PDB file of C-alpha atoms and ligand atoms in Angstrom:
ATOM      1  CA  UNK W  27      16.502   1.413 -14.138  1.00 94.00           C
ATOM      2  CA  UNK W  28      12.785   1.343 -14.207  1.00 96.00           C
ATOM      3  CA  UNK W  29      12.039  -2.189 -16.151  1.00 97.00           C
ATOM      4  CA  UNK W  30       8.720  -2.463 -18.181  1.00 98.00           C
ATOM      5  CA  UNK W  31       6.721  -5.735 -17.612  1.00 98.00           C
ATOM      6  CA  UNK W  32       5.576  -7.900 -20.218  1.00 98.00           C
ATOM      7  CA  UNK W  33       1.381  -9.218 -20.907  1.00 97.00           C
ATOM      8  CA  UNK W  34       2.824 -12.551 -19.213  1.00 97.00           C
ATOM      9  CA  UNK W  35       4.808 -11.031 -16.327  1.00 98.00           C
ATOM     10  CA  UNK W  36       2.110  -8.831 -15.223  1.00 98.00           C
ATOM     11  CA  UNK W  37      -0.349 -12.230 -15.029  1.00 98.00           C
ATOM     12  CA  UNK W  38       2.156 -13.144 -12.641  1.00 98.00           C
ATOM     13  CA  UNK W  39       2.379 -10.114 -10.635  1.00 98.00           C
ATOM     14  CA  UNK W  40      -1.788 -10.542 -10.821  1.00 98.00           C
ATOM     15  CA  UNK W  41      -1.100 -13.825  -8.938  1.00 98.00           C
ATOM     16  CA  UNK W  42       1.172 -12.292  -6.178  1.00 98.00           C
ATOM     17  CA  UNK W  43      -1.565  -9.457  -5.894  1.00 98.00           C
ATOM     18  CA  UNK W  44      -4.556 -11.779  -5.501  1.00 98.00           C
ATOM     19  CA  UNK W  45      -2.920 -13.455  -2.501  1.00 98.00           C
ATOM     20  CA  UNK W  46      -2.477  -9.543  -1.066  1.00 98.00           C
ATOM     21  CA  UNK W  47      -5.992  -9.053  -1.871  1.00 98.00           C
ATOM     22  CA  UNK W  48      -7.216 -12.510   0.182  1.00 97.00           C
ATOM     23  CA  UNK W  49      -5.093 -11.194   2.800  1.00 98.00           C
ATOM     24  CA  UNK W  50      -6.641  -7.889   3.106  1.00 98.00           C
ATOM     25  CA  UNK W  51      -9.892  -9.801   2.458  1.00 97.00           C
ATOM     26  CA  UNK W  52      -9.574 -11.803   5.540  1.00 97.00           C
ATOM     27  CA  UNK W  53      -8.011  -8.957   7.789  1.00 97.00           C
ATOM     28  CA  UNK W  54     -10.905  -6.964   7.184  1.00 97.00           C
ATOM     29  CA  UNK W  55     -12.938  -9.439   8.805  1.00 96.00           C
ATOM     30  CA  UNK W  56     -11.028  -9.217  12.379  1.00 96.00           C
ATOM     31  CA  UNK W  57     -10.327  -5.547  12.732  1.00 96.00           C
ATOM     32  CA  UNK W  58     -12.940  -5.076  15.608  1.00 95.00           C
ATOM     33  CA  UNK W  59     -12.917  -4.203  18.822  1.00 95.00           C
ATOM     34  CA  UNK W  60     -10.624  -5.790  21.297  1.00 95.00           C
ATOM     35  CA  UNK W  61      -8.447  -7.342  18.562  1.00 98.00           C
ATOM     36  CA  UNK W  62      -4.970  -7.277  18.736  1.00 98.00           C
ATOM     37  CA  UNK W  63      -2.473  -6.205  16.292  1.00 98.00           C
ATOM     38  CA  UNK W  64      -0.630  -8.943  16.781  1.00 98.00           C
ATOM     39  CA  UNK W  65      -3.439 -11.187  15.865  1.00 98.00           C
ATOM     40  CA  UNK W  66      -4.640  -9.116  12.478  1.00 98.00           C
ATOM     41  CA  UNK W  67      -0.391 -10.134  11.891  1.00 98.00           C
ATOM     42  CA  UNK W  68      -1.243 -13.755  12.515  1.00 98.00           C
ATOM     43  CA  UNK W  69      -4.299 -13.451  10.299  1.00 98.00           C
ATOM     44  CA  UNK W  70      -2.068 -12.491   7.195  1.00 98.00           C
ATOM     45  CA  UNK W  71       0.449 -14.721   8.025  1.00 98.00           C
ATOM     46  CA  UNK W  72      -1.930 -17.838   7.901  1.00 97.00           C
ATOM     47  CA  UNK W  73      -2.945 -16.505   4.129  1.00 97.00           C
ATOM     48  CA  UNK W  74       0.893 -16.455   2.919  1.00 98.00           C
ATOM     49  CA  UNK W  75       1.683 -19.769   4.546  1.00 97.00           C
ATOM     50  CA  UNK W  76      -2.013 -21.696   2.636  1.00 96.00           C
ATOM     51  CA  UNK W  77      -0.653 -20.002  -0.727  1.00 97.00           C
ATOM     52  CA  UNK W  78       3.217 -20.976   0.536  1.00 97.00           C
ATOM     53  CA  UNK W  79       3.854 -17.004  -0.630  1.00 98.00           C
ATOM     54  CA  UNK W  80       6.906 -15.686   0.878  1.00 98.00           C
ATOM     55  CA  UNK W  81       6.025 -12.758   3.532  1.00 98.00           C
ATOM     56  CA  UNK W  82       8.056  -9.712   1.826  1.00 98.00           C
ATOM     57  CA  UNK W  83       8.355  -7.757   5.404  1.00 97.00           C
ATOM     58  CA  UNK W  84       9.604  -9.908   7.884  1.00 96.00           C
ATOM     59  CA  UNK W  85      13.323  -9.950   8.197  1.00 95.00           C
ATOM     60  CA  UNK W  86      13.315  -6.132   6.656  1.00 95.00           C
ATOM     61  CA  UNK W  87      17.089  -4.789   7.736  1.00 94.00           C
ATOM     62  CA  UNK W  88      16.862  -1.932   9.925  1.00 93.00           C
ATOM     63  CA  UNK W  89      18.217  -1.270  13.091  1.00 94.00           C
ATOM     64  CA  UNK W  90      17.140  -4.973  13.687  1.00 94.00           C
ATOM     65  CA  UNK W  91      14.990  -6.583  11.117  1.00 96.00           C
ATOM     66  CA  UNK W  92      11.769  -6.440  10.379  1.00 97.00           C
ATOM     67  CA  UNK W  93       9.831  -8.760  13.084  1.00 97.00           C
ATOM     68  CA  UNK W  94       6.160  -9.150  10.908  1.00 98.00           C
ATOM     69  CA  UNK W  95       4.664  -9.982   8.071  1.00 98.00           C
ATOM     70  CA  UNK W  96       2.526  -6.919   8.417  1.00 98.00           C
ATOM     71  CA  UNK W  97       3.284  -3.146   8.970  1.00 98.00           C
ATOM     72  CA  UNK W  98       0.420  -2.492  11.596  1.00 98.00           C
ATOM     73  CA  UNK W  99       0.449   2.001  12.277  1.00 98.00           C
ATOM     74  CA  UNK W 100      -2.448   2.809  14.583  1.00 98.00           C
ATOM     75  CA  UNK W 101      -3.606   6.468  14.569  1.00 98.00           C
ATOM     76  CA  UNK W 102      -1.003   8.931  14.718  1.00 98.00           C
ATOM     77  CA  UNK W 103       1.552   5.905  13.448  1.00 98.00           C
ATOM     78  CA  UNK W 104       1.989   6.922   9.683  1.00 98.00           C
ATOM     79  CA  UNK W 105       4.023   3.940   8.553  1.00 98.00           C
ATOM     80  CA  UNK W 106       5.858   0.608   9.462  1.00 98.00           C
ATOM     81  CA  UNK W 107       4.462  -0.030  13.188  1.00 98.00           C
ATOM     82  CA  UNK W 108       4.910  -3.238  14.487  1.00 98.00           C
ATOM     83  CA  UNK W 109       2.361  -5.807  15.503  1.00 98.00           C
ATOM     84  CA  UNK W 110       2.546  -6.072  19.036  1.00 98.00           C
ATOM     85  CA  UNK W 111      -0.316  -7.115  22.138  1.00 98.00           C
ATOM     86  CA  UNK W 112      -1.629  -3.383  21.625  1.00 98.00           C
ATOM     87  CA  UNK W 113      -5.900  -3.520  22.238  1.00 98.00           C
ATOM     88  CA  UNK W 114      -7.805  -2.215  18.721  1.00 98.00           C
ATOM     89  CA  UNK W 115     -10.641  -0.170  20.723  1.00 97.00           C
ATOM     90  CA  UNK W 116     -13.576   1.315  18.627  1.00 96.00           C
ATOM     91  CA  UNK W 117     -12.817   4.803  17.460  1.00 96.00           C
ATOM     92  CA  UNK W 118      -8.979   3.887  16.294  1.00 98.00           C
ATOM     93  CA  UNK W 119      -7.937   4.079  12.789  1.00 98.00           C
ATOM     94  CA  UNK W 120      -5.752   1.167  11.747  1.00 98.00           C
ATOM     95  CA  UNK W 121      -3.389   0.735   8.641  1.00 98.00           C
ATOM     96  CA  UNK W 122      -2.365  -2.664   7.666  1.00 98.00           C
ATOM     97  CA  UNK W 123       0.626  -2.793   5.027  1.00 98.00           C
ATOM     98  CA  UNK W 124       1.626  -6.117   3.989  1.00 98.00           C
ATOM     99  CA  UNK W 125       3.429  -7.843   0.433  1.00 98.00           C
ATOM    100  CA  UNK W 126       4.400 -11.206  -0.751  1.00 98.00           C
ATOM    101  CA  UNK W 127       6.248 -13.296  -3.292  1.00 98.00           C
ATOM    102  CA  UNK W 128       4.519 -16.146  -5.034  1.00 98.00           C
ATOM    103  CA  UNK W 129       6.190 -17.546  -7.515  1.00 97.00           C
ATOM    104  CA  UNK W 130       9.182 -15.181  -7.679  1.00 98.00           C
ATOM    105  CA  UNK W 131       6.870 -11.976  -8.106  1.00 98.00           C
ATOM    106  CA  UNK W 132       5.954  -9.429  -5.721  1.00 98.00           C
ATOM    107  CA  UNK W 133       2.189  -8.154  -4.330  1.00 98.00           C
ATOM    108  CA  UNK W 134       2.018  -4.997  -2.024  1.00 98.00           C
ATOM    109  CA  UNK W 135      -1.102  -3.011  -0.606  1.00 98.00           C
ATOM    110  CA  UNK W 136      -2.218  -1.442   2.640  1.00 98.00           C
ATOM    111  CA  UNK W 137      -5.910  -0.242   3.771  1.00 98.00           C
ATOM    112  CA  UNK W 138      -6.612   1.438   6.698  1.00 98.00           C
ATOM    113  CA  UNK W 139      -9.799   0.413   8.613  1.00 97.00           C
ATOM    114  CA  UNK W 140     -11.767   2.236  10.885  1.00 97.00           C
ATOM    115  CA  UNK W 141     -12.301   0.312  14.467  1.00 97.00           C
ATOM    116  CA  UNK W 142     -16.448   0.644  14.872  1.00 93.00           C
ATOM    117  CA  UNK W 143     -17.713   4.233  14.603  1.00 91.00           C
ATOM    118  CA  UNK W 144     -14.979   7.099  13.872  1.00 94.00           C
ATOM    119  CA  UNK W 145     -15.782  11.022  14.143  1.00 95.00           C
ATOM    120  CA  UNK W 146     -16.484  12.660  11.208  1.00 96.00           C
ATOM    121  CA  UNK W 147     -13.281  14.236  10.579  1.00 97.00           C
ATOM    122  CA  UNK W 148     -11.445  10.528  10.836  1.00 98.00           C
ATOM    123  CA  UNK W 149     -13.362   9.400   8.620  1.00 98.00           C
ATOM    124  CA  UNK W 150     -13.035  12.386   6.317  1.00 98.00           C
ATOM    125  CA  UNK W 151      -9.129  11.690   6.701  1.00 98.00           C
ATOM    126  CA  UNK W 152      -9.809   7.974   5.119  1.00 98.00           C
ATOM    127  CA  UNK W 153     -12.115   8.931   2.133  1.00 98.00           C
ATOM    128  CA  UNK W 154      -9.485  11.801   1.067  1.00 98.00           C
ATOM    129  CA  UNK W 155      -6.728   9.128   1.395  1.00 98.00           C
ATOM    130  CA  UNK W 156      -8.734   5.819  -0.136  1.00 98.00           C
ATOM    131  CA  UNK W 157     -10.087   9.167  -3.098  1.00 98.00           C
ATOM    132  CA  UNK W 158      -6.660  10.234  -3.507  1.00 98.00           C
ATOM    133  CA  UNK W 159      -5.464   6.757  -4.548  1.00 98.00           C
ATOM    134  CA  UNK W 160      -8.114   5.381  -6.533  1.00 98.00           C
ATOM    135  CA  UNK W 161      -7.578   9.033  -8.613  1.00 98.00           C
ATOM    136  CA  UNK W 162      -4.120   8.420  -8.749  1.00 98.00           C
ATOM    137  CA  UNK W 163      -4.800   5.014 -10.484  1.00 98.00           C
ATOM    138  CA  UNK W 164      -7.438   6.353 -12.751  1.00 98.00           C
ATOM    139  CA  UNK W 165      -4.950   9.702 -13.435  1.00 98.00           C
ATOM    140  CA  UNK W 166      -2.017   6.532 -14.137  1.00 98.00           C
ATOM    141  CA  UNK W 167      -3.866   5.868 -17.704  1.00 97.00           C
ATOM    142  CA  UNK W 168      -4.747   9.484 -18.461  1.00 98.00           C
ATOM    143  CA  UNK W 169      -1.182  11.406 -17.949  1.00 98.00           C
ATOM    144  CA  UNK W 170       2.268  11.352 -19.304  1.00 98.00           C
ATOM    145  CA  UNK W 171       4.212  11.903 -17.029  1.00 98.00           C
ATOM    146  CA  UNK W 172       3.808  10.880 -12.851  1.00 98.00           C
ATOM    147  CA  UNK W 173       5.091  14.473 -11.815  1.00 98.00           C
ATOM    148  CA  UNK W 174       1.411  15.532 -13.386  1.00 98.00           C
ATOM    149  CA  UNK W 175       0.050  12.845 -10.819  1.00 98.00           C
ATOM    150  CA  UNK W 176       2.163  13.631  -8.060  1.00 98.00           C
ATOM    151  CA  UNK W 177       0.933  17.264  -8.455  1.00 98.00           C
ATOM    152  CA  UNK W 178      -2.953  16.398  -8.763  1.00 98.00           C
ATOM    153  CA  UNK W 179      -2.381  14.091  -5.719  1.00 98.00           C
ATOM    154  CA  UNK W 180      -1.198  16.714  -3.198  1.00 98.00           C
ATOM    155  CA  UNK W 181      -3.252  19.400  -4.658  1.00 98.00           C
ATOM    156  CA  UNK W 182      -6.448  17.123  -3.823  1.00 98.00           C
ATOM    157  CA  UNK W 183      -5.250  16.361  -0.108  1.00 98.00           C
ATOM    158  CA  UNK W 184      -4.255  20.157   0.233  1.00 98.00           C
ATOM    159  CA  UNK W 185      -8.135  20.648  -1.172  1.00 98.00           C
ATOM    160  CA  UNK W 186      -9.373  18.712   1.845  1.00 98.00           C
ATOM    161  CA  UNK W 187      -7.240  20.417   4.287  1.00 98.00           C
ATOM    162  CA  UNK W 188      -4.913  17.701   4.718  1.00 98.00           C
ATOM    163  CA  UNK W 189      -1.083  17.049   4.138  1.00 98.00           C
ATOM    164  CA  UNK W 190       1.082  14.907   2.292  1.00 98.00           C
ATOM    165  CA  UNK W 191       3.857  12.807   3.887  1.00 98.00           C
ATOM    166  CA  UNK W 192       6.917  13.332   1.541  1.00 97.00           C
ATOM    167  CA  UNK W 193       9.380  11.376   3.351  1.00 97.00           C
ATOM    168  CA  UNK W 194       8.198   8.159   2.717  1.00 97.00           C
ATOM    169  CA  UNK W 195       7.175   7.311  -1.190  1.00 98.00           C
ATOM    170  CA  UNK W 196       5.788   4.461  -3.278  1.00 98.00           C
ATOM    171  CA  UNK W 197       7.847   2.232  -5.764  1.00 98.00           C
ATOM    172  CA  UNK W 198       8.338   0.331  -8.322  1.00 98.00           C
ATOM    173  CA  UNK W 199       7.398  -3.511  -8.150  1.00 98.00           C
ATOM    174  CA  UNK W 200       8.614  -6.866  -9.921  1.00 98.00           C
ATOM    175  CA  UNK W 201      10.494  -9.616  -9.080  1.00 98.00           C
ATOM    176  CA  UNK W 202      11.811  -7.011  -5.637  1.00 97.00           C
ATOM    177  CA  UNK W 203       9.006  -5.527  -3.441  1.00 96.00           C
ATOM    178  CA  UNK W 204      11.521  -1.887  -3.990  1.00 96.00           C
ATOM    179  CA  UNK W 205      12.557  -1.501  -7.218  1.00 97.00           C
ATOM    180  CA  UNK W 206      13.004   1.721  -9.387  1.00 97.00           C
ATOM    181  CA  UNK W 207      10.984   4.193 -10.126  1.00 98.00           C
ATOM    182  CA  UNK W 208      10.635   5.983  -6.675  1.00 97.00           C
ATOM    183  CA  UNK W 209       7.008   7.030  -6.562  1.00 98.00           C
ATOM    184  CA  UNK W 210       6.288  10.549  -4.725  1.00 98.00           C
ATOM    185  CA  UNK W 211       3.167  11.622  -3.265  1.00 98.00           C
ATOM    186  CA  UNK W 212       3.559  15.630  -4.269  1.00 97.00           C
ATOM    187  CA  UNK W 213       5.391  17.053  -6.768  1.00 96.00           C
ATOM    188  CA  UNK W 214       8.748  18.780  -6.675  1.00 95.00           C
ATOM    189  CA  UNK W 215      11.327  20.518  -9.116  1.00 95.00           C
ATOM    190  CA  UNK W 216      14.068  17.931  -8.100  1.00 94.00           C
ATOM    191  CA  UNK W 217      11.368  15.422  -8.894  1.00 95.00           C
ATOM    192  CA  UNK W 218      11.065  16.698 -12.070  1.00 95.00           C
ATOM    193  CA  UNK W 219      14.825  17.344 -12.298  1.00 94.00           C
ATOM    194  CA  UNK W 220      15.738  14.062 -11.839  1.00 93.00           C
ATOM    195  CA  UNK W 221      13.169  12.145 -10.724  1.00 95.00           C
ATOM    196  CA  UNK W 222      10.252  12.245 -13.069  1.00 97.00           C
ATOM    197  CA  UNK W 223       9.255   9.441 -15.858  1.00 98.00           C
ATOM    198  CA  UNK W 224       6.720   8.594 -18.522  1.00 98.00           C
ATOM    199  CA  UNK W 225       3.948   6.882 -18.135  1.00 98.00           C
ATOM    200  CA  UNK W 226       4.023   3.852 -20.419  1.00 97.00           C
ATOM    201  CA  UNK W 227       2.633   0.272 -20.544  1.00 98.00           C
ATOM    202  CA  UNK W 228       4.592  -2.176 -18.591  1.00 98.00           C
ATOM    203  CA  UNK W 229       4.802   0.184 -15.930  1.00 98.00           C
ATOM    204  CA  UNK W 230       4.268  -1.723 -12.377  1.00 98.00           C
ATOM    205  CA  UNK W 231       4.283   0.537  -9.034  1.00 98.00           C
ATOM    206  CA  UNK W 232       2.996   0.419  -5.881  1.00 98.00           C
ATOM    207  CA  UNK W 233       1.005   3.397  -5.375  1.00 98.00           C
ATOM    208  CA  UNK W 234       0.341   4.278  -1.480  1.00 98.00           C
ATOM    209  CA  UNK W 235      -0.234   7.896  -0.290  1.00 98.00           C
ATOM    210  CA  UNK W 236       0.212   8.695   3.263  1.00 98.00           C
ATOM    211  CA  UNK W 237      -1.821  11.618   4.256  1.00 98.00           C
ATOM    212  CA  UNK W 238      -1.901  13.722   7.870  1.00 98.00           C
ATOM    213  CA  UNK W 239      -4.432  15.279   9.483  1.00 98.00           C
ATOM    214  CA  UNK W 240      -2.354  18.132  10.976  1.00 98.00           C
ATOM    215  CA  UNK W 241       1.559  18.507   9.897  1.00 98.00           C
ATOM    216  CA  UNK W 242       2.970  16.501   7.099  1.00 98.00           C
ATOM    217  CA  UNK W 243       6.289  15.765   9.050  1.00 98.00           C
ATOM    218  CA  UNK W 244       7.147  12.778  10.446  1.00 98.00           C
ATOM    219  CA  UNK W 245       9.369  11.592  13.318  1.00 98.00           C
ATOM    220  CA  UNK W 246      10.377   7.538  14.728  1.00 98.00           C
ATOM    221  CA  UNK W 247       9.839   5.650  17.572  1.00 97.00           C
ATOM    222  CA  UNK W 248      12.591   4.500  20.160  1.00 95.00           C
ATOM    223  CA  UNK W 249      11.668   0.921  18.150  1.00 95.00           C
ATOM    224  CA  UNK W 250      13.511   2.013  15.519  1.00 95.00           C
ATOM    225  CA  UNK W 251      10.456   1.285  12.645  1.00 97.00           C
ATOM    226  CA  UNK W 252       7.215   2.915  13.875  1.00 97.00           C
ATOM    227  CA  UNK W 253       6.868   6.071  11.867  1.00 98.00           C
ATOM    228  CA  UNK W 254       4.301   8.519  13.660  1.00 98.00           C
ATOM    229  CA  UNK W 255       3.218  12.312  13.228  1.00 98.00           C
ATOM    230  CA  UNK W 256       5.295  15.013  14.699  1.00 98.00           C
ATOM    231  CA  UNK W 257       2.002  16.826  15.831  1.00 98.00           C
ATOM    232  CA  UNK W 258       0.225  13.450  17.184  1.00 98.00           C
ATOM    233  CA  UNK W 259      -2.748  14.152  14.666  1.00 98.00           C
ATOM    234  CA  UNK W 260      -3.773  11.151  12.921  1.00 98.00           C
ATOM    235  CA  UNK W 261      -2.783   9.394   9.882  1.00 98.00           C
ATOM    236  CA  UNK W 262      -4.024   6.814   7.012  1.00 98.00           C
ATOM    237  CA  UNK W 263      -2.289   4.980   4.455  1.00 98.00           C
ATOM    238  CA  UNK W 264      -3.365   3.219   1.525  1.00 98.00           C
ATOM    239  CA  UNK W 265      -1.574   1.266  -1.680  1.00 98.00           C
ATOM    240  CA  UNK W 266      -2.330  -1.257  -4.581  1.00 98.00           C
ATOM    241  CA  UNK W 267      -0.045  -2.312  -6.540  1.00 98.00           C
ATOM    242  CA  UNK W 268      -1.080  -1.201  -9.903  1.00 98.00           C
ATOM    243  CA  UNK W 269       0.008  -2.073 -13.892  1.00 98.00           C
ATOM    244  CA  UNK W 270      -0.031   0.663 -16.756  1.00 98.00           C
ATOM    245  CA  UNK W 271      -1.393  -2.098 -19.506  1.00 98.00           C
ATOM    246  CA  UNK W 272      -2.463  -1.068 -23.163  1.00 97.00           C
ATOM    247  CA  UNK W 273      -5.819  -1.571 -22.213  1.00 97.00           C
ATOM    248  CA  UNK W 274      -5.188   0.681 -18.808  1.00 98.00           C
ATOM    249  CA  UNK W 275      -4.636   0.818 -15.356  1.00 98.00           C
ATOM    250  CA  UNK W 276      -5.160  -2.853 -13.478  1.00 98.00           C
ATOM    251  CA  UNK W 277      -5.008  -3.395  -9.831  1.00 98.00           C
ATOM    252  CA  UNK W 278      -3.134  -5.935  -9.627  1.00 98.00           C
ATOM    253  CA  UNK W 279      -4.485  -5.834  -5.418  1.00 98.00           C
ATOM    254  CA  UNK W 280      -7.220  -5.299  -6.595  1.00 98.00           C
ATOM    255  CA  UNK W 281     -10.810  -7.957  -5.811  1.00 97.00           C
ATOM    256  CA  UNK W 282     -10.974 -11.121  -7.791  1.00 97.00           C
ATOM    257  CA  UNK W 283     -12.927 -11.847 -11.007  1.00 97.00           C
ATOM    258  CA  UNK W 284     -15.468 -15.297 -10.657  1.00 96.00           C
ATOM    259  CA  UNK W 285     -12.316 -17.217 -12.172  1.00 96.00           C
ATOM    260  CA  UNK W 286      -9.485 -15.458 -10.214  1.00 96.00           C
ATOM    261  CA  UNK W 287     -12.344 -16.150  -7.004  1.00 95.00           C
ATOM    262  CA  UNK W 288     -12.179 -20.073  -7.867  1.00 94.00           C
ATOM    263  CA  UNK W 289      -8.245 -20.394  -8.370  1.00 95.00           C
ATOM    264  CA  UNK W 290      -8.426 -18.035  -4.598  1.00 95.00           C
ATOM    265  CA  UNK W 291     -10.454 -20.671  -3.272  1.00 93.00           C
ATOM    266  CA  UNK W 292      -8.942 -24.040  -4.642  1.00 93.00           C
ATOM    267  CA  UNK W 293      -6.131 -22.895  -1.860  1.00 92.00           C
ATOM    268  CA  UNK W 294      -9.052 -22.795   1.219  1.00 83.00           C
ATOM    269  CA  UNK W 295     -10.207 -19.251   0.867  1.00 67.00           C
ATOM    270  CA  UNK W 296     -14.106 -18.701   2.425  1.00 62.00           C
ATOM    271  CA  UNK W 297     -15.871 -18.098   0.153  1.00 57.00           C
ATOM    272  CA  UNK W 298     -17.711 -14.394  -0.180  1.00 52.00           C
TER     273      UNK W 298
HETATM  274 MG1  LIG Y  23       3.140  -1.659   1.380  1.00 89.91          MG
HETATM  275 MG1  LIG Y  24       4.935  -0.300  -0.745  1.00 89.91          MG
END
């Protein structure tokens, strides 16, 4: 049942995104050469444990649970690698997924940073992905219905010359990092079958395309989580968590205002 937030909830979920954001703030700092995934996890973790947020991916059930507070997918990982001693070296693409709870509400996002200088084409793969969300979110407060998104979405990416992962999806957030409505990437006639919903204020979802350089299929790792391409091309992933208010789409991931800056940094943050 997809639940519509209230003006007051959605301040909450606002909360639970700024942390996110400070997160991502403070990752984007370290992703350099010679880094280690491991320590961009650390990084994130730190954040959570100044706000005492709740880390929403560690302890993930899988084949064995989750062992991070951060999805780390390098390159040709699409999704839901895990931080490890692996050596960020200039060129690499890097997609950091993280959420957390503060105050019984849920935050999710992901970026994914280029490591120095990337080719041309890399880089093309990250504006198309970054474009395809921020559209998305504009598209959120101009549509009825997300089929009519999903379908823009894929039909951009396809534009570019790039494909769209279908077997992963976005979601609805609240008071669970996963709650309903599943929220595709491309369009489909099941989707719209049985799938499909309105687009009406209260809505909260986390938004994240996954797009592929080469083929849009997927396949996992012996370790059970990392998601990579079938083809080896490469991959990018980005999300905010983003409320459908009267007023419009807000990102709840998105950067602070002056005010939401000085309630970041009455917990430690540096200031910018
Ligand atoms: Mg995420
Ligand atoms: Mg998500």
């Amino acid at each position: 049942m997809i639940q519509l937030r209230s003006h007051r909830e959605i301040q909450k979920l606002r909360y639970a995104g700024l942390v996110v954001w400070e997160a991502h703030h403070c990752v984007s700092q370290r992703v350099v050469e010679c880094v280690t995934t491991q320590q961009l996890d650390a990084v994130v973790e730190s954040v959570f444990e100044r706000f005492r947020a709740v880390p929403l991916f560690k302890g993930v059930p899988g084949k064995f649970p989750f062992p991070a507070v951060t999805c780390i997918s390098v390159n040709e990982q699409v999704v839901h690698g895990i931080p490890g001693p692996r050596v960020l070296t200039s060129g690499d693409i890097v997609s950091v997924d993280t959420g957390c709870r503060l105050d019984g509400w849920c935050g999710d996002s992901a970026v994914t940073y280029a490591v120095g200088g990337v080719s041309p084409g890399v880089q093309e793969l990250l504006d198309v992905t970054s474009g395809v969300l921020q559209r998305a979110i504009t598209w959120l407060g101009t549509m009825s219905r997300w089929s009519q998104v999903a379908r823009e979405m894929a039909t951009y990416v396809r534009d570019h010359g790039f494909s769209v992962v279908e077997d992963f999806v976005g979601h609805g957030i609240g008071r669970q990092m996963h709650e309903d409505p599943e929220v595709p990437n491309y369009d489909s006639p099941r989707f719209r079958r049985r799938g499909d919903f309105p687009l009406r204020p209260g809505l909260v979802l986390a938004i994240e395309p996954m797009v592929n350089m080469g083929t849009k299929q997927v396949k996992c790792l012996d370790d059970a989580w990392t998601q990579v391409t079938l083809d080896g091309a490469w991959s990018a992933h980005f999300e905010h968590t983003v409320a459908l208010t009267e007023q419009g789409p807000w990102i709840l991931t998105g950067p602070p205002t002056t005010a939401e800056l000085a309630w970041l940094e009455s917990y430690g943050a540096t200031p910018q």
